[in-house]
């Protein structure tokens, strides 16, 4: 696709808006005036602010305040920032304050209501306040704080149709470049795009799409296909919205000749069906896995250019196809695909990828009851995995959320390889080693992500204890196994006991989010336990709107 890339110069309309904003700022030195800078796009906002700073030079200092999600009061946030600015510049220096990030404030409705109630306090400021907002926040201001909004002068900044198309194309290029360069495990976490593109990107792309439709502007198939694909990526990959965007992107991509991008779209459709299969009950899993297999295979076929010994992308994505074949127990095809993956990965320093290949080869050996070979391959998988984890820990420079996500991934792989190793010990009657290895596998496994693996670990561990005549432990493991089968709908009824709702299988990024949320609740749980233990508290009321986690707090 031809690149349309952007010229830094602002459009004529935006230049007029810049001149108007500069006029307001220069005529309002040392006095409060409220300006609403209406702009839907972060990159345009940043460009405008840079332009204003250059044009004003030292005539008026342009200072910025980026609101935190935890902000409770707009007035207090501006007041504190003004204090810091005056300390830096001196009280005699005039400045204007650009305030952004209002849409990221968690408790926005209460912040806006409080702003309306104390609006007269804003008159105490001796500088212009420029509040950057988008369409959604503008609607909230008009409805929720009409009195405060009535004070403001509104200056509009917008992208031309060509600029909107360039914005979409540049965003898509960032996504496709990340797919080429990133680790394969990053593809499982839709939140990675917030780090690459910014948390605002989904909303801005939807606004760009709506605006182009409103203007009745024809969008080239390459750009429209890229837009739909990126929108699919920004949604949780298990949601139907993702699938709809991917499907639309695939249809549009048929009118282009970009094989590589078509392959990525097909691959993400495969990921979507994979996520569905993990959540479905056994009777419905097979069809979803078959769909996933079809899309993965088509993706790899597109990436395999003629006369290319190591097709770009194939080595990174082929293990996803291997995983689906393993879950379908298609051993013959898994052997072919894994052999290809092994050949493609020769000399690679991607030890996680190589450990996965060894893991699938071990699964094939298990299917053939070749226990010694399975044992050797499982040990190789663990050794390669340890190298991968060691390198990853040294190179990590990620957000806490993404680190948590990687921890979940590594726990899942480790539990799987240790289960394979423990199974080989069990089948060769080495029950002591089987028990110790499977106990470790059980610690690392996640019931909510792969309950079938966890149940398989329990079954094999129970059998090993039974062989060792540890009947009580074996019985306890049997009870735990049946309870998990019941919770996930694998078993209809387990007898008397507390009835619980069936659990849903979660994706790894959903699990990491739950873990983070649980860690934030630790202090609340401790407080409730302390109150329960004290006689002076006759009643404890836990209240809050639906969905905030009252039930899960009680369970904790």
Coordinates of C-alpha atoms in Angstrom, one line a residue:
X1 CA 0.0 0.0 0.0
X2 CA 1.2 3.5 -0.8
X3 CA 2.1 5.5 2.3
X4 CA 0.2 8.8 2.7
X5 CA 2.3 10.0 5.5
X6 CA 1.5 13.1 7.2
X7 CA 2.8 16.6 6.8
X8 CA 3.3 18.2 10.2
X9 CA 1.7 21.5 9.1
X10 CA -1.7 22.1 10.6
X11 CA -4.7 22.4 8.3
X12 CA -6.0 25.9 7.5
X13 CA -9.0 25.5 9.8
X14 CA -6.8 24.4 12.7
X15 CA -4.4 27.2 12.1
X16 CA -7.3 29.6 12.5
X17 CA -8.3 27.9 15.8
X18 CA -4.7 28.2 17.0
X19 CA -4.7 31.9 16.3
X20 CA -8.0 32.3 18.2
X21 CA -6.7 30.4 21.2
X22 CA -3.5 32.4 21.2
X23 CA -5.5 35.6 21.1
X24 CA -7.6 34.5 24.1
X25 CA -4.4 33.6 26.1
X26 CA -2.5 36.8 25.4
X27 CA -5.6 39.0 26.2
X28 CA -6.2 37.1 29.5
X29 CA -2.8 37.5 31.2
X30 CA -3.0 37.2 35.0
X31 CA -6.8 36.6 34.9
X32 CA -9.0 33.6 34.9
X33 CA -10.7 32.6 31.7
X34 CA -12.0 29.1 30.8
X35 CA -11.5 27.8 27.3
X36 CA -12.8 24.5 26.1
X37 CA -10.4 23.0 23.5
X38 CA -12.6 20.5 21.7
X39 CA -10.4 17.9 20.0
X40 CA -11.0 14.1 19.5
X41 CA -7.4 13.1 18.7
X42 CA -4.4 13.0 21.1
X43 CA -1.8 13.4 18.3
X44 CA -3.6 16.5 17.0
X45 CA -3.8 17.9 20.5
X46 CA -0.1 17.4 21.1
X47 CA 0.7 19.0 17.7
X48 CA -1.5 22.1 18.5
X49 CA 0.1 22.5 21.9
X50 CA 3.6 22.4 20.4
X51 CA 2.6 25.0 17.8
X52 CA 1.2 27.3 20.4
X53 CA 4.3 27.1 22.5
X54 CA 6.5 27.9 19.5
X55 CA 4.3 30.9 18.5
X56 CA 4.0 32.3 22.0
X57 CA 7.7 31.7 22.7
X58 CA 8.4 33.4 26.1
X59 CA 5.4 35.9 25.9
X60 CA 3.3 33.5 27.9
X61 CA 4.5 30.3 29.5
X62 CA 2.3 27.3 28.5
X63 CA 2.2 24.8 31.3
X64 CA 0.4 21.4 31.3
X65 CA -1.5 19.3 33.7
X66 CA -2.3 15.7 32.9
X67 CA -5.0 14.5 35.2
X68 CA -4.5 11.1 36.9
X69 CA -7.3 8.4 36.8
X70 CA -7.5 8.8 40.6
X71 CA -8.3 12.6 40.5
X72 CA -11.1 13.5 42.9
X73 CA -11.3 17.2 42.3
X74 CA -10.6 19.2 39.2
X75 CA -10.3 22.4 41.2
X76 CA -7.8 20.9 43.7
X77 CA -5.7 19.4 40.9
X78 CA -5.4 22.7 39.1
X79 CA -4.8 24.6 42.4
X80 CA -1.9 22.2 43.3
X81 CA -0.4 22.4 39.8
X82 CA -0.6 26.2 39.9
X83 CA 1.3 26.2 43.2
X84 CA 4.1 24.1 41.7
X85 CA 4.2 26.3 38.6
X86 CA 4.4 29.6 40.7
X87 CA 7.2 28.0 42.7
X88 CA 9.1 27.2 39.5
X89 CA 8.5 30.4 37.6
X90 CA 8.0 32.9 40.3
X91 CA 4.7 34.7 41.1
X92 CA 5.3 37.5 38.6
X93 CA 5.5 35.3 35.6
X94 CA 2.2 34.9 33.6
X95 CA 1.2 31.5 32.3
X96 CA -1.7 29.5 30.9
X97 CA -2.5 26.0 32.0
X98 CA -3.5 23.3 29.5
X99 CA -5.5 20.5 31.3
X100 CA -5.8 17.1 29.7
X101 CA -6.8 13.6 30.6
X102 CA -10.3 14.3 31.8
X103 CA -11.7 11.3 30.0
X104 CA -9.3 9.0 31.9
X105 CA -10.6 10.1 35.3
X106 CA -12.2 7.0 37.0
X107 CA -14.9 8.9 39.0
X108 CA -15.6 11.5 36.3
X109 CA -19.3 12.1 37.0
X110 CA -18.6 12.9 40.7
X111 CA -15.7 15.1 39.7
X112 CA -17.8 17.1 37.3
X113 CA -20.7 17.5 39.8
X114 CA -18.2 18.8 42.4
X115 CA -16.8 21.2 39.8
X116 CA -20.2 22.6 39.2
X117 CA -20.9 23.1 42.9
X118 CA -17.7 25.0 43.5
X119 CA -17.4 26.8 40.2
X120 CA -17.1 30.2 41.9
X121 CA -13.8 29.1 43.4
X122 CA -12.3 28.9 39.9
X123 CA -12.5 32.7 39.7
X124 CA -9.7 32.8 42.3
X125 CA -7.2 31.6 39.7
X126 CA -5.1 34.3 38.0
X127 CA -4.4 32.5 34.7
X128 CA -6.3 31.1 31.7
X129 CA -7.3 27.4 32.0
X130 CA -7.6 25.5 28.7
X131 CA -9.5 22.2 29.2
X132 CA -8.9 19.7 26.4
X133 CA -12.0 17.4 25.9
X134 CA -13.5 15.2 23.2
X135 CA -17.0 14.7 22.0
X136 CA -18.0 12.4 24.8
X137 CA -16.7 14.7 27.6
X138 CA -18.3 17.7 25.8
X139 CA -21.7 16.0 26.0
X140 CA -21.1 15.3 29.7
X141 CA -20.2 18.9 30.4
X142 CA -23.3 20.3 28.7
X143 CA -25.6 17.8 30.5
X144 CA -23.9 17.6 34.0
X145 CA -22.2 21.0 34.5
X146 CA -24.2 23.5 32.4
X147 CA -23.3 26.4 34.7
X148 CA -19.6 25.8 34.6
X149 CA -19.7 25.1 30.9
X150 CA -21.6 28.4 30.2
X151 CA -18.4 30.3 31.3
X152 CA -16.3 28.7 28.6
X153 CA -15.2 29.8 25.2
X154 CA -15.0 26.8 22.9
X155 CA -12.3 26.4 20.3
X156 CA -12.6 23.4 17.9
X157 CA -9.8 21.4 16.4
X158 CA -10.4 18.6 13.9
X159 CA -8.7 16.5 11.3
X160 CA -9.4 16.8 7.6
X161 CA -10.6 13.7 5.8
X162 CA -7.1 13.0 4.5
X163 CA -5.6 13.4 7.9
X164 CA -8.1 10.9 9.3
X165 CA -7.1 8.4 6.7
X166 CA -3.4 9.0 7.4
X167 CA -4.1 8.6 11.2
X168 CA -5.8 5.2 10.5
X169 CA -3.0 4.1 8.3
X170 CA -0.2 5.1 10.7
X171 CA -1.9 3.4 13.6
X172 CA -2.3 0.2 11.5
X173 CA 1.4 0.3 10.5
X174 CA 2.3 0.4 14.2
X175 CA 0.2 -2.7 14.8
X176 CA 1.5 -4.7 11.9
X177 CA 5.1 -3.8 12.8
X178 CA 4.5 -5.0 16.3
X179 CA 3.1 -8.3 15.0
X180 CA 6.3 -8.7 13.0
X181 CA 8.7 -7.8 15.8
X182 CA 7.0 -8.8 19.0
X183 CA 7.1 -12.1 21.0
X184 CA 4.4 -14.6 20.2
X185 CA 3.1 -14.6 23.8
X186 CA 2.3 -10.9 23.4
X187 CA -0.4 -11.8 20.8
X188 CA -2.5 -13.4 23.6
X189 CA -2.9 -10.1 25.5
X190 CA -5.1 -7.5 23.8
X191 CA -3.9 -5.0 26.4
X192 CA -0.5 -4.9 24.7
X193 CA -2.1 -2.5 22.2
X194 CA -2.8 0.0 24.9
X195 CA 1.0 0.1 25.6
X196 CA 1.8 0.4 21.9
X197 CA -0.9 2.8 20.8
X198 CA -2.2 4.4 24.0
X199 CA -5.4 3.6 26.0
X200 CA -7.3 6.2 24.0
X201 CA -6.8 4.5 20.6
X202 CA -10.0 2.5 20.3
X203 CA -12.2 5.5 21.0
X204 CA -10.3 7.7 18.6
X205 CA -10.4 5.1 15.8
X206 CA -14.2 4.7 16.2
X207 CA -14.6 8.5 16.1
X208 CA -12.5 8.6 12.9
X209 CA -14.6 5.9 11.3
X210 CA -17.8 7.7 12.3
X211 CA -16.6 11.1 11.1
X212 CA -15.5 9.7 7.7
X213 CA -18.9 8.0 7.3
X214 CA -20.7 11.2 8.3
X215 CA -18.7 13.2 5.6
X216 CA -19.5 10.4 3.1
X217 CA -15.8 10.0 2.3
X218 CA -14.9 6.9 0.4
X219 CA -12.2 4.9 2.2
X220 CA -9.8 2.8 0.2
X221 CA -10.1 -1.0 0.9
X222 CA -6.6 -1.2 2.3
X223 CA -7.3 1.6 4.9
X224 CA -10.7 0.3 5.8
X225 CA -9.5 -3.3 6.2
X226 CA -6.6 -2.1 8.4
X227 CA -9.0 0.0 10.5
X228 CA -11.3 -3.0 11.1
X229 CA -8.4 -5.2 12.0
X230 CA -6.9 -2.7 14.5
X231 CA -10.4 -2.2 16.1
X232 CA -10.6 -6.0 16.5
X233 CA -7.3 -6.0 18.2
X234 CA -8.3 -3.3 20.7
X235 CA -11.3 -5.3 22.0
X236 CA -10.9 -8.3 24.3
X237 CA -10.2 -11.1 21.9
X238 CA -12.9 -13.3 23.3
X239 CA -15.7 -10.8 22.6
X240 CA -18.0 -10.9 19.6
X241 CA -17.0 -7.4 18.7
X242 CA -13.5 -8.6 17.9
X243 CA -14.7 -11.3 15.6
X244 CA -17.0 -8.9 13.7
X245 CA -14.2 -6.5 13.1
X246 CA -11.8 -9.3 12.0
X247 CA -14.4 -10.8 9.6
X248 CA -15.1 -7.4 8.1
X249 CA -11.4 -6.8 7.7
X250 CA -10.9 -10.1 6.0
X251 CA -13.6 -9.4 3.5
X252 CA -12.1 -6.0 2.7
X253 CA -8.6 -7.4 2.4
X254 CA -9.7 -9.6 -0.5
X255 CA -9.7 -6.4 -2.6
X256 CA -6.0 -5.9 -1.8
X257 CA -2.8 -7.8 -2.7
X258 CA -1.1 -7.6 0.7
X259 CA -0.7 -11.3 1.5
X260 CA 1.1 -10.6 4.8
X261 CA -1.6 -8.5 6.2
X262 CA -4.3 -11.0 5.1
X263 CA -2.3 -13.6 7.0
X264 CA -2.3 -11.6 10.2
X265 CA -6.1 -11.1 10.0
X266 CA -6.6 -14.9 9.4
X267 CA -4.2 -15.6 12.4
X268 CA -6.3 -13.4 14.7
X269 CA -9.5 -15.1 13.6
X270 CA -7.8 -18.3 14.6
X271 CA -6.9 -16.8 18.0
X272 CA -10.5 -15.7 18.4
X273 CA -11.9 -19.2 17.8
X274 CA -9.2 -20.7 20.1
X275 CA -10.3 -18.4 22.9
X276 CA -13.9 -19.6 22.3
X277 CA -12.9 -23.2 22.4
X278 CA -11.2 -22.8 25.7
X279 CA -14.5 -21.6 27.2
X280 CA -16.9 -24.1 25.7
X281 CA -17.9 -27.4 27.1
X282 CA -16.4 -30.6 25.7
X283 CA -19.3 -31.3 23.2
X284 CA -18.8 -27.9 21.5
X285 CA -15.1 -27.5 21.7
X286 CA -14.2 -29.6 18.7
X287 CA -16.0 -27.3 16.2
X288 CA -14.3 -24.2 17.6
X289 CA -10.9 -25.9 17.5
X290 CA -11.6 -26.9 13.9
X291 CA -12.4 -23.3 13.0
X292 CA -9.2 -22.2 14.7
X293 CA -7.2 -24.8 12.9
X294 CA -8.6 -23.7 9.5
X295 CA -7.7 -20.0 10.1
X296 CA -4.2 -20.8 11.4
X297 CA -3.5 -23.1 8.5
X298 CA -4.7 -20.5 5.9
X299 CA -2.6 -17.8 7.7
X300 CA 0.6 -20.0 7.5
X301 CA -0.1 -20.9 3.9
X302 CA -0.2 -17.2 2.9
X303 CA 3.0 -16.5 4.8
X304 CA 4.9 -19.3 3.0
X305 CA 6.2 -17.6 0.0
X306 CA 7.7 -19.7 -2.8
X307 CA 11.4 -20.4 -2.5
X308 CA 11.5 -19.0 1.0
X309 CA 13.2 -21.4 3.3
X310 CA 12.2 -19.6 6.5
X311 CA 9.0 -17.7 5.7
X312 CA 8.6 -14.5 7.9
X313 CA 6.1 -15.0 10.7
X314 CA 5.6 -18.8 10.2
X315 CA 8.2 -19.8 12.8
X316 CA 6.5 -17.4 15.3
X317 CA 2.9 -18.6 14.7
X318 CA 3.2 -22.2 13.8
X319 CA 3.1 -23.4 17.4
X320 CA -0.4 -22.0 17.7
X321 CA -1.4 -24.5 15.0
X322 CA 0.4 -27.2 16.8
X323 CA -1.5 -26.5 20.0
X324 CA -4.8 -26.8 18.2
X325 CA -3.8 -30.1 16.6
X326 CA -2.7 -31.3 20.1
X327 CA -6.1 -30.4 21.5
X328 CA -7.8 -32.2 18.6
X329 CA -5.5 -35.2 19.2
X330 CA -4.6 -35.1 15.5
X331 CA -1.3 -36.8 16.1
X332 CA -0.4 -37.5 12.4
X333 CA -0.8 -33.8 11.4
X334 CA 0.8 -32.6 14.6
X335 CA 3.9 -34.7 13.8
X336 CA 4.2 -33.0 10.4
X337 CA 3.7 -29.5 11.7
X338 CA 6.0 -30.0 14.6
X339 CA 8.7 -31.3 12.3
X340 CA 8.4 -28.2 10.2
X341 CA 8.5 -26.0 13.3
X342 CA 11.6 -27.7 14.5
X343 CA 13.3 -27.2 11.1
X344 CA 12.3 -23.5 11.0
X345 CA 13.5 -22.9 14.5
X346 CA 17.0 -24.3 14.0
X347 CA 19.6 -21.8 15.3
X348 CA 16.9 -19.6 16.9
X349 CA 17.5 -17.9 20.2
X350 CA 13.8 -17.9 21.0
X351 CA 14.0 -20.5 23.7
X352 CA 10.4 -20.3 24.6
X353 CA 9.4 -21.2 21.0
X354 CA 11.9 -24.1 21.1
X355 CA 10.6 -25.3 24.4
X356 CA 7.1 -25.4 23.0
X357 CA 8.3 -27.5 20.1
X358 CA 9.9 -30.0 22.5
X359 CA 6.7 -30.0 24.5
X360 CA 4.7 -31.0 21.4
X361 CA 7.2 -33.6 20.5
X362 CA 6.9 -35.0 24.0
X363 CA 3.1 -35.1 23.6
X364 CA 3.6 -37.2 20.4
X365 CA 5.9 -39.6 22.3
X366 CA 3.3 -39.9 25.0
X367 CA 0.6 -40.7 22.4
X368 CA 2.9 -43.5 21.1
X369 CA 3.7 -44.7 24.7
X370 CA 7.4 -44.1 24.1
X371 CA 8.0 -43.1 27.7
X372 CA 11.8 -42.7 27.6
X373 CA 11.7 -40.4 24.6
X374 CA 8.8 -38.5 26.2
X375 CA 10.9 -38.1 29.4
X376 CA 13.9 -36.8 27.5
X377 CA 11.9 -34.3 25.5
X378 CA 10.0 -33.1 28.6
X379 CA 13.3 -32.5 30.3
X380 CA 14.6 -30.6 27.2
X381 CA 11.4 -28.5 27.2
X382 CA 11.9 -27.6 30.8
X383 CA 15.6 -26.7 30.3
X384 CA 14.8 -24.5 27.3
X385 CA 11.9 -22.9 29.2
X386 CA 14.2 -22.1 32.1
X387 CA 16.6 -20.3 29.7
X388 CA 13.7 -18.4 28.2
X389 CA 12.4 -17.3 31.6
X390 CA 15.9 -16.2 32.7
X391 CA 16.5 -14.1 29.6
X392 CA 13.0 -12.6 29.8
X393 CA 13.5 -11.6 33.4
X394 CA 16.8 -9.9 32.5
X395 CA 15.2 -8.0 29.6
X396 CA 11.9 -7.0 31.2
X397 CA 11.0 -3.4 31.1
X398 CA 7.2 -3.8 31.0
X399 CA 4.3 -2.4 32.9
X400 CA 3.3 -4.2 36.1
X401 CA 0.2 -5.5 34.4
X402 CA 2.1 -7.0 31.5
X403 CA 4.6 -8.5 33.9
X404 CA 1.7 -10.2 35.7
X405 CA 0.4 -11.4 32.4
X406 CA 3.8 -13.0 31.5
X407 CA 4.0 -14.6 34.9
X408 CA 0.7 -16.3 34.2
X409 CA 2.0 -17.6 30.8
X410 CA 5.2 -18.9 32.3
X411 CA 3.3 -20.7 35.1
X412 CA 1.0 -22.3 32.5
X413 CA 3.9 -23.6 30.3
X414 CA 5.8 -24.9 33.3
X415 CA 2.8 -26.8 34.7
X416 CA 2.3 -28.4 31.3
X417 CA 5.9 -29.6 30.9
X418 CA 6.1 -30.8 34.5
X419 CA 2.9 -32.7 34.0
X420 CA 4.4 -34.5 30.9
X421 CA 7.5 -35.3 32.9
X422 CA 5.5 -36.6 35.9
X423 CA 3.4 -38.7 33.6
X424 CA 6.5 -40.4 32.2
X425 CA 7.6 -41.2 35.7
X426 CA 4.2 -42.6 36.6
X427 CA 4.1 -44.8 33.5
X428 CA 7.6 -46.2 34.2
X429 CA 6.5 -47.0 37.8
X430 CA 8.8 -44.3 39.3
X431 CA 6.1 -43.2 41.7
X432 CA 8.2 -41.1 44.1
X433 CA 9.5 -38.9 41.3
X434 CA 6.1 -38.8 39.7
X435 CA 4.5 -37.5 42.9
X436 CA 7.1 -34.8 43.5
X437 CA 7.0 -33.6 39.9
X438 CA 3.2 -33.6 39.7
X439 CA 2.9 -31.8 43.0
X440 CA 4.9 -29.0 41.5
X441 CA 2.9 -29.1 38.3
X442 CA -0.3 -28.7 40.4
X443 CA 1.1 -25.6 42.1
X444 CA 1.8 -23.8 38.8
X445 CA -1.4 -24.9 37.0
X446 CA -4.5 -22.6 36.8
X447 CA -7.9 -24.2 37.1
X448 CA -9.6 -21.2 35.6
X449 CA -7.5 -21.1 32.4
X450 CA -7.0 -24.8 31.6
X451 CA -9.2 -26.9 33.9
X452 CA -8.7 -30.0 31.8
X453 CA -4.9 -29.9 32.3
X454 CA -5.4 -29.3 36.1
X455 CA -7.8 -32.3 36.2
X456 CA -5.3 -34.5 34.3
X457 CA -2.6 -33.5 36.8
X458 CA -5.0 -34.5 39.7
X459 CA -5.9 -37.8 38.1
X460 CA -2.3 -38.8 37.5
X461 CA -1.2 -37.7 40.9
X462 CA -4.1 -39.6 42.5
X463 CA -3.1 -42.8 40.7
X464 CA 0.6 -42.4 41.8
X465 CA -0.5 -42.0 45.5
X466 CA -2.8 -45.0 45.1
X467 CA 0.1 -47.1 43.8
X468 CA 2.1 -46.0 46.9
X469 CA -0.9 -47.1 49.1
X470 CA -1.5 -43.5 50.2
X471 CA -5.2 -44.0 50.0
X472 CA -6.3 -41.0 52.1
X473 CA -4.4 -38.6 50.0
X474 CA -5.7 -40.3 46.8
X475 CA -9.3 -40.0 48.1
X476 CA -8.8 -36.2 48.8
X477 CA -7.5 -35.7 45.3
X478 CA -10.4 -37.6 43.9
X479 CA -12.8 -35.2 45.7
X480 CA -10.9 -32.2 44.5
X481 CA -11.1 -33.6 40.9
X482 CA -14.8 -34.2 41.1
X483 CA -15.4 -30.7 42.6
X484 CA -13.6 -29.0 39.7
X485 CA -15.3 -31.2 37.1
X486 CA -18.6 -30.0 38.6
X487 CA -17.6 -26.4 38.7
X488 CA -16.8 -26.3 35.0
X489 CA -19.7 -28.4 33.9
X490 CA -17.7 -31.6 33.2
X491 CA -19.7 -33.5 35.8
X492 CA -23.4 -33.1 36.4
X493 CA -23.7 -33.6 40.2
X494 CA -21.3 -34.5 43.1
X495 CA -23.7 -35.2 45.9
X496 CA -24.5 -33.2 49.0
X497 CA -22.6 -29.9 49.5
X498 CA -22.8 -26.2 48.8
X499 CA -24.3 -25.5 45.3
X500 CA -22.2 -23.1 43.3
X501 CA -22.6 -21.4 39.9
X502 CA -20.5 -23.1 37.1
X503 CA -17.2 -21.3 36.5
X504 CA -16.2 -20.0 33.2
X505 CA -12.8 -20.7 31.7
X506 CA -10.8 -17.4 31.5
X507 CA -8.1 -16.2 29.1
X508 CA -4.7 -15.5 30.6
X509 CA -5.1 -11.7 30.4
X510 CA -8.4 -12.0 32.3
X511 CA -6.7 -14.1 34.9
X512 CA -4.0 -11.5 35.4
X513 CA -6.6 -8.8 35.8
X514 CA -8.3 -10.8 38.5
X515 CA -5.0 -11.4 40.3
X516 CA -4.3 -7.6 40.3
X517 CA -7.8 -6.9 41.5
X518 CA -7.4 -9.5 44.3
X519 CA -4.1 -8.0 45.4
X520 CA -5.8 -4.6 45.7
X521 CA -8.5 -6.1 48.0
X522 CA -6.1 -7.7 50.4
X523 CA -6.2 -4.7 52.8
X524 CA -10.1 -4.6 52.7
X525 CA -10.2 -8.4 53.5
X526 CA -7.9 -7.9 56.5
X527 CA -10.0 -5.0 57.7
X528 CA -13.2 -7.1 57.5
X529 CA -11.6 -10.0 59.3
X530 CA -10.4 -7.7 62.1
X531 CA -13.9 -6.3 62.5
X532 CA -15.5 -9.7 62.6
X533 CA -13.1 -10.7 65.4
X534 CA -14.0 -7.6 67.5
X535 CA -17.2 -7.8 69.7
X536 CA -18.0 -4.1 69.3
X537 CA -19.0 -4.6 65.7
X538 CA -22.5 -6.1 65.8
X539 CA -23.2 -5.8 62.1
X540 CA -21.0 -5.2 59.0
X541 CA -22.6 -3.9 55.8
X542 CA -20.8 -4.3 52.5
X543 CA -22.3 -2.1 49.9
X544 CA -21.6 -0.8 46.4
X545 CA -23.1 -0.9 42.9
X546 CA -23.6 -4.1 40.9
X547 CA -20.4 -5.6 39.6
X548 CA -17.8 -4.0 41.9
X549 CA -16.9 -7.3 43.5
X550 CA -19.0 -7.7 46.7
X551 CA -19.5 -11.4 46.2
X552 CA -15.9 -12.1 45.3
X553 CA -14.8 -10.1 48.3
X554 CA -16.9 -12.3 50.6
X555 CA -15.5 -15.4 48.9
X556 CA -11.9 -14.0 49.5

